[in-house]
Tab-separated table of C-alpha atoms and ligand atoms in Angstrom:
chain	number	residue	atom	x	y	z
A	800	UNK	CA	16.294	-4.347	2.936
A	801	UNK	CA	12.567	-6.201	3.041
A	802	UNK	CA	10.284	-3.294	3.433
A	803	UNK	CA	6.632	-2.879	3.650
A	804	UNK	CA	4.516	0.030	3.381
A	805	UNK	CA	1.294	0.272	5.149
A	806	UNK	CA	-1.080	3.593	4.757
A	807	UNK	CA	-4.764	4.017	3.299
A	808	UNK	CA	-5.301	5.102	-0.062
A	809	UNK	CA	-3.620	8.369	-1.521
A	810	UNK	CA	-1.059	8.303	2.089
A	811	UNK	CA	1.439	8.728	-0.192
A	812	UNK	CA	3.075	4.757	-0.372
A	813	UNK	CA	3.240	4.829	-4.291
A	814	UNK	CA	4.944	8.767	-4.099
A	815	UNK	CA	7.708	7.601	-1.800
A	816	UNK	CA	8.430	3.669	-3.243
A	817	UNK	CA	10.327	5.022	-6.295
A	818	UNK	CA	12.679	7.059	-4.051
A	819	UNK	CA	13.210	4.624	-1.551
A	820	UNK	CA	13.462	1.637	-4.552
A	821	UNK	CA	16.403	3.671	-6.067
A	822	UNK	CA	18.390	4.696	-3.051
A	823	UNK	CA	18.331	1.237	-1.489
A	824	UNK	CA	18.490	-0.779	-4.767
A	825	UNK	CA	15.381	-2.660	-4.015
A	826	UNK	CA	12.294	-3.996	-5.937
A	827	UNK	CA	9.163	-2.117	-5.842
A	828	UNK	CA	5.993	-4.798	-5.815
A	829	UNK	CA	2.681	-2.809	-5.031
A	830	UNK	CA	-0.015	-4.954	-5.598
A	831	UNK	CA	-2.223	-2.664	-7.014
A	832	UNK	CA	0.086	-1.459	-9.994
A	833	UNK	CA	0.212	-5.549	-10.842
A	834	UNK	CA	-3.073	-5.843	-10.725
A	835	UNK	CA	-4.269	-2.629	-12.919
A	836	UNK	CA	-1.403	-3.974	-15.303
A	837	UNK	CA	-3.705	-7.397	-15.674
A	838	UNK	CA	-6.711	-5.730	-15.798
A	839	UNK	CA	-5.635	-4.024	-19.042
A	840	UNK	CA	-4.312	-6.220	-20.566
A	841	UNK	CA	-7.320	-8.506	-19.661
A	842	UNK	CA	-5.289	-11.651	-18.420
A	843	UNK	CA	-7.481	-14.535	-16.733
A	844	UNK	CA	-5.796	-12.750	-13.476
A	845	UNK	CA	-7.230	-9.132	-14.122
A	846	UNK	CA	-10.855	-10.789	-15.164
A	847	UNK	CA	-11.010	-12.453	-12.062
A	848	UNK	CA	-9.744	-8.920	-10.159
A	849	UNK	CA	-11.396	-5.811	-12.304
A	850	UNK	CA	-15.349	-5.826	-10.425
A	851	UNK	CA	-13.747	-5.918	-7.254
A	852	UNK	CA	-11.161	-3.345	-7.640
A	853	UNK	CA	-13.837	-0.998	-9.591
A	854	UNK	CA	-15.722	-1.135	-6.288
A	855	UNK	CA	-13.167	-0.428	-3.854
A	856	UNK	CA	-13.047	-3.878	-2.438
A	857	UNK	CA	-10.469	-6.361	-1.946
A	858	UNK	CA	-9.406	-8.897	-4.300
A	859	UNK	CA	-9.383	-12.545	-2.605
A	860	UNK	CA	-5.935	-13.044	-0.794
A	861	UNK	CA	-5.009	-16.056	-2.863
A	862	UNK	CA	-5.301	-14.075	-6.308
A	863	UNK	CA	-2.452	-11.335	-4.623
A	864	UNK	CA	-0.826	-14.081	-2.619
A	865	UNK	CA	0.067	-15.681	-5.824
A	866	UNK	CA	0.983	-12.839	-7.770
A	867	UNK	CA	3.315	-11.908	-4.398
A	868	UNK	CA	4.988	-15.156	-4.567
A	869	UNK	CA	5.451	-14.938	-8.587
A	870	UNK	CA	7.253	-11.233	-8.384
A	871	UNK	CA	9.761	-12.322	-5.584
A	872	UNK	CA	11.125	-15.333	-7.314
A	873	UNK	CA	12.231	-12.517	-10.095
A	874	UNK	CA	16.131	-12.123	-8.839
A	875	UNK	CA	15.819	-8.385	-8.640
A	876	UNK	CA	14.107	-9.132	-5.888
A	877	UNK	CA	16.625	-10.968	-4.064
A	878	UNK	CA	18.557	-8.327	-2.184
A	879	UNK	CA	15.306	-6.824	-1.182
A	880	UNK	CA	12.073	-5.598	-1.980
A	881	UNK	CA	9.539	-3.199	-0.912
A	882	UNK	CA	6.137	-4.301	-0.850
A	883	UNK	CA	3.727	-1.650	-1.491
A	884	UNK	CA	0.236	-2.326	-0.791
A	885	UNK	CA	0.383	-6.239	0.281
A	886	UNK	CA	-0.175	-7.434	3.112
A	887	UNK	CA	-3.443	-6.231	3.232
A	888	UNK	CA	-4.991	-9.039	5.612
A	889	UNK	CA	-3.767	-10.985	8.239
A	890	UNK	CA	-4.055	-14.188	5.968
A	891	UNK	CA	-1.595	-12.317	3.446
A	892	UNK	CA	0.707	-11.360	6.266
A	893	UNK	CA	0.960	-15.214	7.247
A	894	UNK	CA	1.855	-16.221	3.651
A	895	UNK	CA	4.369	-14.115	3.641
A	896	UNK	CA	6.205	-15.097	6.004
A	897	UNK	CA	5.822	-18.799	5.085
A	898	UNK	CA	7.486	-17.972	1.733
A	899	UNK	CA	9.961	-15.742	3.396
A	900	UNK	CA	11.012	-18.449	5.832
A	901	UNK	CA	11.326	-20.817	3.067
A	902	UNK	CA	14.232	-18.454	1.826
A	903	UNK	CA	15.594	-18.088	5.755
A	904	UNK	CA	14.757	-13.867	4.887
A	905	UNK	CA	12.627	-11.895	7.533
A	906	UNK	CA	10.643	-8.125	6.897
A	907	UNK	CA	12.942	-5.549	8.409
A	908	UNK	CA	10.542	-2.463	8.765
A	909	UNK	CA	7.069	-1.830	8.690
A	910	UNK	CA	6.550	1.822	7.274
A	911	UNK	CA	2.979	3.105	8.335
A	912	UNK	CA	1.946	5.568	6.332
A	913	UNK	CA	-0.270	7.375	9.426
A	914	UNK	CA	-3.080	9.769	8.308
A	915	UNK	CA	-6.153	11.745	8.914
A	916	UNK	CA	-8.809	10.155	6.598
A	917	UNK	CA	-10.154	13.380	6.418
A	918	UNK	CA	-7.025	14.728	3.971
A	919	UNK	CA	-7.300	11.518	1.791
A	920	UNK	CA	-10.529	12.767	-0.604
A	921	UNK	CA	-8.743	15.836	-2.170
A	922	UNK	CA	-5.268	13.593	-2.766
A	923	UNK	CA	-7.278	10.635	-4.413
A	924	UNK	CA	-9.680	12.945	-6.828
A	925	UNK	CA	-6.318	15.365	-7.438
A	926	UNK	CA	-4.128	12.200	-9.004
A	927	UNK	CA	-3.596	11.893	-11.816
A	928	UNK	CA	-0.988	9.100	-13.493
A	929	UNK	CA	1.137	8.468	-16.586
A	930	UNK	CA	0.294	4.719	-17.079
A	931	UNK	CA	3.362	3.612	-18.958
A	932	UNK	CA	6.129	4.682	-16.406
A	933	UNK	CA	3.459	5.008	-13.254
A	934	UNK	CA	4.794	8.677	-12.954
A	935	UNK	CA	1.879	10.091	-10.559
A	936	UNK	CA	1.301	13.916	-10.569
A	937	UNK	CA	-1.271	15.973	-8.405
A	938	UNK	CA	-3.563	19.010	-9.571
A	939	UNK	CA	-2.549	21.218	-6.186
A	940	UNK	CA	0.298	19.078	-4.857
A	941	UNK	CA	2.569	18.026	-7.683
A	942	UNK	CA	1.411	19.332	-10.390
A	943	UNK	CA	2.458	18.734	-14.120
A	944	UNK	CA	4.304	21.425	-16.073
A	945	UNK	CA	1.363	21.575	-18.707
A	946	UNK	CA	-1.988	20.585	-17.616
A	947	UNK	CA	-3.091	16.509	-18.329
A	948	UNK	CA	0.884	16.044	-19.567
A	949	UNK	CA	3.412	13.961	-18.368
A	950	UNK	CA	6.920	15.503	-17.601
A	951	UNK	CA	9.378	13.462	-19.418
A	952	UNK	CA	6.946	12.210	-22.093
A	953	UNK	CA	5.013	14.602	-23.127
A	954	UNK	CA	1.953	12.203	-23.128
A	955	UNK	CA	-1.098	12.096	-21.979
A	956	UNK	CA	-2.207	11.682	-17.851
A	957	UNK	CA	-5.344	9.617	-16.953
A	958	UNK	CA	-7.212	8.914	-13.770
A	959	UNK	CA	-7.766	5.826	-11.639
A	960	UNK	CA	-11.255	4.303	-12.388
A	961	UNK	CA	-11.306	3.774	-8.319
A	962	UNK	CA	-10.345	7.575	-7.817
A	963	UNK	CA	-13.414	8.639	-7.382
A	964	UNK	CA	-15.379	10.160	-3.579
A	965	UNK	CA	-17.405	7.247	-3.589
A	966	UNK	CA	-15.173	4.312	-4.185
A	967	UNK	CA	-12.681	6.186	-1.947
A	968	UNK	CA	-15.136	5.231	1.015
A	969	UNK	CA	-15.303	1.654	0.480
A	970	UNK	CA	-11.462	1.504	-0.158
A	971	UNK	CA	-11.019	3.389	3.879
A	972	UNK	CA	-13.902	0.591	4.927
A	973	UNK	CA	-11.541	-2.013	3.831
A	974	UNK	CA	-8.159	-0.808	4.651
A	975	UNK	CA	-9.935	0.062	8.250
A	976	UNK	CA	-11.668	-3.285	8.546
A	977	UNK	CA	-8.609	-5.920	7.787
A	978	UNK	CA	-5.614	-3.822	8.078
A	979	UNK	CA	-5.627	-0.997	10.527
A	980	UNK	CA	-8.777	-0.033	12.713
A	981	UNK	CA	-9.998	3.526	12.678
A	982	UNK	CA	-9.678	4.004	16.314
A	983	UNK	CA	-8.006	3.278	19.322
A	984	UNK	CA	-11.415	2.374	21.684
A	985	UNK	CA	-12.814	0.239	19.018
A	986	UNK	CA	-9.573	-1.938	18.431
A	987	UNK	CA	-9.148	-2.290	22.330
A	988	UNK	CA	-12.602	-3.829	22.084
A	989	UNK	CA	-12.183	-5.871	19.619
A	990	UNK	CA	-8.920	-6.808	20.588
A	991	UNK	CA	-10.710	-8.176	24.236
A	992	UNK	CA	-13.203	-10.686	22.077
A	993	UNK	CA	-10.129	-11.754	20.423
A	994	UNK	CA	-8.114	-13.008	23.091
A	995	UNK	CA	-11.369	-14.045	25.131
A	996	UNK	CA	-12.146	-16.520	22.144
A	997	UNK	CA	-8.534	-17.091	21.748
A	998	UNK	CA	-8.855	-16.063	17.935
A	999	UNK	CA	-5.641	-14.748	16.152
A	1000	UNK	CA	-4.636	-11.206	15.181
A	1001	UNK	CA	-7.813	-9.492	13.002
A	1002	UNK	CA	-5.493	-6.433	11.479
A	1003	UNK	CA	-2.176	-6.424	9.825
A	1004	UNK	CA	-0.780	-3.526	11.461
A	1005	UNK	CA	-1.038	-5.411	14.897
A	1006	UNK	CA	0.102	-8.588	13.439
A	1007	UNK	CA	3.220	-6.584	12.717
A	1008	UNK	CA	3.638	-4.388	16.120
A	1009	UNK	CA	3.668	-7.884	17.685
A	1010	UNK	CA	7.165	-8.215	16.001
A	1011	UNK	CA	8.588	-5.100	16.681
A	1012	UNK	CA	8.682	-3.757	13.114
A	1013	UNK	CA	6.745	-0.444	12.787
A	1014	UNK	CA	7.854	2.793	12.505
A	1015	UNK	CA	5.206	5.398	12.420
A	1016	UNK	CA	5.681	8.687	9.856
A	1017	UNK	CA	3.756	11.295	9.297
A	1018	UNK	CA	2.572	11.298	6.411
A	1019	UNK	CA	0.198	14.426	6.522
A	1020	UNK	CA	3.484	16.721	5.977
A	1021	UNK	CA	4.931	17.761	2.474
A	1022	UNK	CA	6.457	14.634	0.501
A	1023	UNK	CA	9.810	16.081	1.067
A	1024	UNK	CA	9.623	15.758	4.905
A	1025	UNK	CA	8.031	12.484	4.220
A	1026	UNK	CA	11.007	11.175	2.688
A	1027	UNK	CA	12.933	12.625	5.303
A	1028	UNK	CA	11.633	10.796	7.837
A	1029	UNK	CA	11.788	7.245	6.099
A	1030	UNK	CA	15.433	8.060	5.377
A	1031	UNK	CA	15.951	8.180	9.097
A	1032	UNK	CA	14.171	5.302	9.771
A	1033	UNK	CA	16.014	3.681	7.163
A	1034	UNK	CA	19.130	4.530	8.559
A	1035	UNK	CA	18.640	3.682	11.892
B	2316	AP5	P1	-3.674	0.187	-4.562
B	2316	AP5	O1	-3.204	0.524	-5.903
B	2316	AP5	O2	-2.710	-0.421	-3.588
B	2316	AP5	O3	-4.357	1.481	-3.968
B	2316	AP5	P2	-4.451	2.086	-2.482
B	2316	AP5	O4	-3.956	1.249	-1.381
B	2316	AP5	O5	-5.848	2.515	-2.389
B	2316	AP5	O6	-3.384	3.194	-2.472
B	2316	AP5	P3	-3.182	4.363	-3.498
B	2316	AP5	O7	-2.366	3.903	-4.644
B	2316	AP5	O8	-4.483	5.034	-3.796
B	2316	AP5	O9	-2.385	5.371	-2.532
B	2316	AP5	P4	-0.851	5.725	-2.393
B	2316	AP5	O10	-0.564	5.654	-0.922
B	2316	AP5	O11	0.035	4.946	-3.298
B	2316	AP5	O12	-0.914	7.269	-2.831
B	2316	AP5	P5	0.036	8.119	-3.814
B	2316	AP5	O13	1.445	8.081	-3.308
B	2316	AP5	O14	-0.187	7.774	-5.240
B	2316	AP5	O15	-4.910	-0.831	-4.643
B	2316	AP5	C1	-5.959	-0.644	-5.547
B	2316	AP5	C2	-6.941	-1.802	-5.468
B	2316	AP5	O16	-6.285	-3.035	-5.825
B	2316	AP5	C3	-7.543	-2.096	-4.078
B	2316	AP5	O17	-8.660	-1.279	-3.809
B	2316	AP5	C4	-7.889	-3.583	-4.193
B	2316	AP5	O18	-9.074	-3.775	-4.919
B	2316	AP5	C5	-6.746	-4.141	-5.026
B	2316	AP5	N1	-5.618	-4.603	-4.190
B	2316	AP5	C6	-4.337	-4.117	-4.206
B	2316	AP5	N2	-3.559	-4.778	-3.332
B	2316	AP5	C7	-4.365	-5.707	-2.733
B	2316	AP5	C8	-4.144	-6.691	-1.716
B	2316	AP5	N3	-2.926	-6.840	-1.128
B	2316	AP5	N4	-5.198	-7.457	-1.338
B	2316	AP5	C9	-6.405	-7.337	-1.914
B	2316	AP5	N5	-6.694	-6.405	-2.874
B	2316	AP5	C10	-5.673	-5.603	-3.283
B	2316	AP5	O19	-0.541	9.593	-3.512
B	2316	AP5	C11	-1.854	9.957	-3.885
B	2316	AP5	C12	-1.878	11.397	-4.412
B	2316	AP5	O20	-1.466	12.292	-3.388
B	2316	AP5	C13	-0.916	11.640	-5.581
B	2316	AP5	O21	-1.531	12.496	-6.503
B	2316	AP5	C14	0.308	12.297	-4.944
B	2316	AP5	O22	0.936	13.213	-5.835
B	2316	AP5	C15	-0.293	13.017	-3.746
B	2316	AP5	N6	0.599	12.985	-2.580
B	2316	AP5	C16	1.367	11.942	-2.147
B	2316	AP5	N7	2.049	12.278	-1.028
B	2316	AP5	C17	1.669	13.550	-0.734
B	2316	AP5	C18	2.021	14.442	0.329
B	2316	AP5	N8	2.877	14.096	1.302
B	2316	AP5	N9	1.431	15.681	0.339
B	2316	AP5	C19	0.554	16.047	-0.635
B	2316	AP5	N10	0.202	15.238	-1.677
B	2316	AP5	C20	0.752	14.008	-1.714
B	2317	ZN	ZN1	-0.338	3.421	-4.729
């Protein structure tokens, strides 16, 4: 299966790839876990990446376009992949699929991780991650068995630099402006001056409804039902 998940920060996407990845056999690429990678190890790639990130913005599409097209050569990747966090743009979308047409593969499903914005602040400042194996825990909602420790480990949890309130908001701006619009009179709107000056698709969530390929979850409920419902979308 070619999978990708689409949801605003702290939807739960990075909480339900490693389920998915194992019962399906597929590669997990989220963008962002790449990209922190490079950023501490302080490759040319994470330079370029780090002030952006640290502010909540996006990284330029051809920086995670080329990272994209790197990870899917890797042939772990070649029975399928999920793609967790990318495409972000429409520009990313429409690389995609010119690298997935040059291996005559399509996406199959769209998940979109659909969510209040309102719920997102207390799941973002709650993480907290163990950065070797990218276990992710929550103070309230999944919490460690002692305090600041990881389960398997026994080492120490840290926080995202970007998990804070504030960066949180210009993360939502982002995801809101490029891939999914915050409401349904605004994008009708904009939608109108679109197709009046014949321009193409502005967010990647349209760009993909277009094809046929979303499914909608909930992702407000309990991880558990979460995973529920991608396993019968999955199986459908
Ligand atoms: P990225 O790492 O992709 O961050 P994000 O999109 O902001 O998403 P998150 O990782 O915050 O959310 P998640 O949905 O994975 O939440 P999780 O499952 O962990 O990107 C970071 C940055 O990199 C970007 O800002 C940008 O700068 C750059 N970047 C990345 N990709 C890019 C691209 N394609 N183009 C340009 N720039 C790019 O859950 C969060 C918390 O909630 C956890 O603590 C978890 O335990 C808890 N939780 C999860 N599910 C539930 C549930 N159902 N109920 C209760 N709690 C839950
Ligand atoms: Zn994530």
């Amino acid at each position: 299966k070619r999978l990708i998940l689409i949801g605003p920060p702290g939807s739960g996407k990075g909480t339900q790839s490693p389920i998915i990845k194992d019962e399906y056999c597929l590669c997990h690429l989220a963008t962002g876990d790449m990209l922190r990678a490079a950023v501490a190890a302080k490759t040319p790639l994470g330079i370029k990446a780090k002030e952006a990130m640290e502010k909540g913005e996006l990284v330029t599409d051809d920086l995670v376009v080329g990272i994209i097209d790197e990870a899917m050569k890797k042939p772990s990747c070649q029975k399928g992949f999920i793609l967790d966090g990318f495409p972000r743009t429409v520009t990313q979308a429409e690389k995609l699929d010119e690298m997935l047409q040059k291996q005559g593969a399509k996406i199959d499903k769209v998940l979109n991780f659909a969510i209040d914005d309102a719920i997102l602040e207390e799941r973002i400042t709650g993480r907290w991650i163990h950065p070797s194996s990218g276990r992710t825990y929550h103070t309230k909602f999944a919490p460690p068995k002692v305090p600041g420790t990881d389960d398997v480990t026994g080492e120490p949890l840290i926080q995202r630099k970007d998990d804070t309130a504030a960066v949180l908001k210009s993360r939502l701006e982002a995801f809101h402006k490029q891939t999914e619009p915050v409401c349904l009179l605004l994008s009708i709107h904009v939608k109108m001056m679109h197709f009046l000056l014949k321009k193409s698709q502005l967010w990647v969530i349209d760009y993909y409804k277009k094809k046929g390929a979303v499914a909608e979850l909930h992702a407000e409920k309990s991880p558990k039902e979460v995973t529920t419902e991608v396993q019968k979308v999955l199986s459908s």
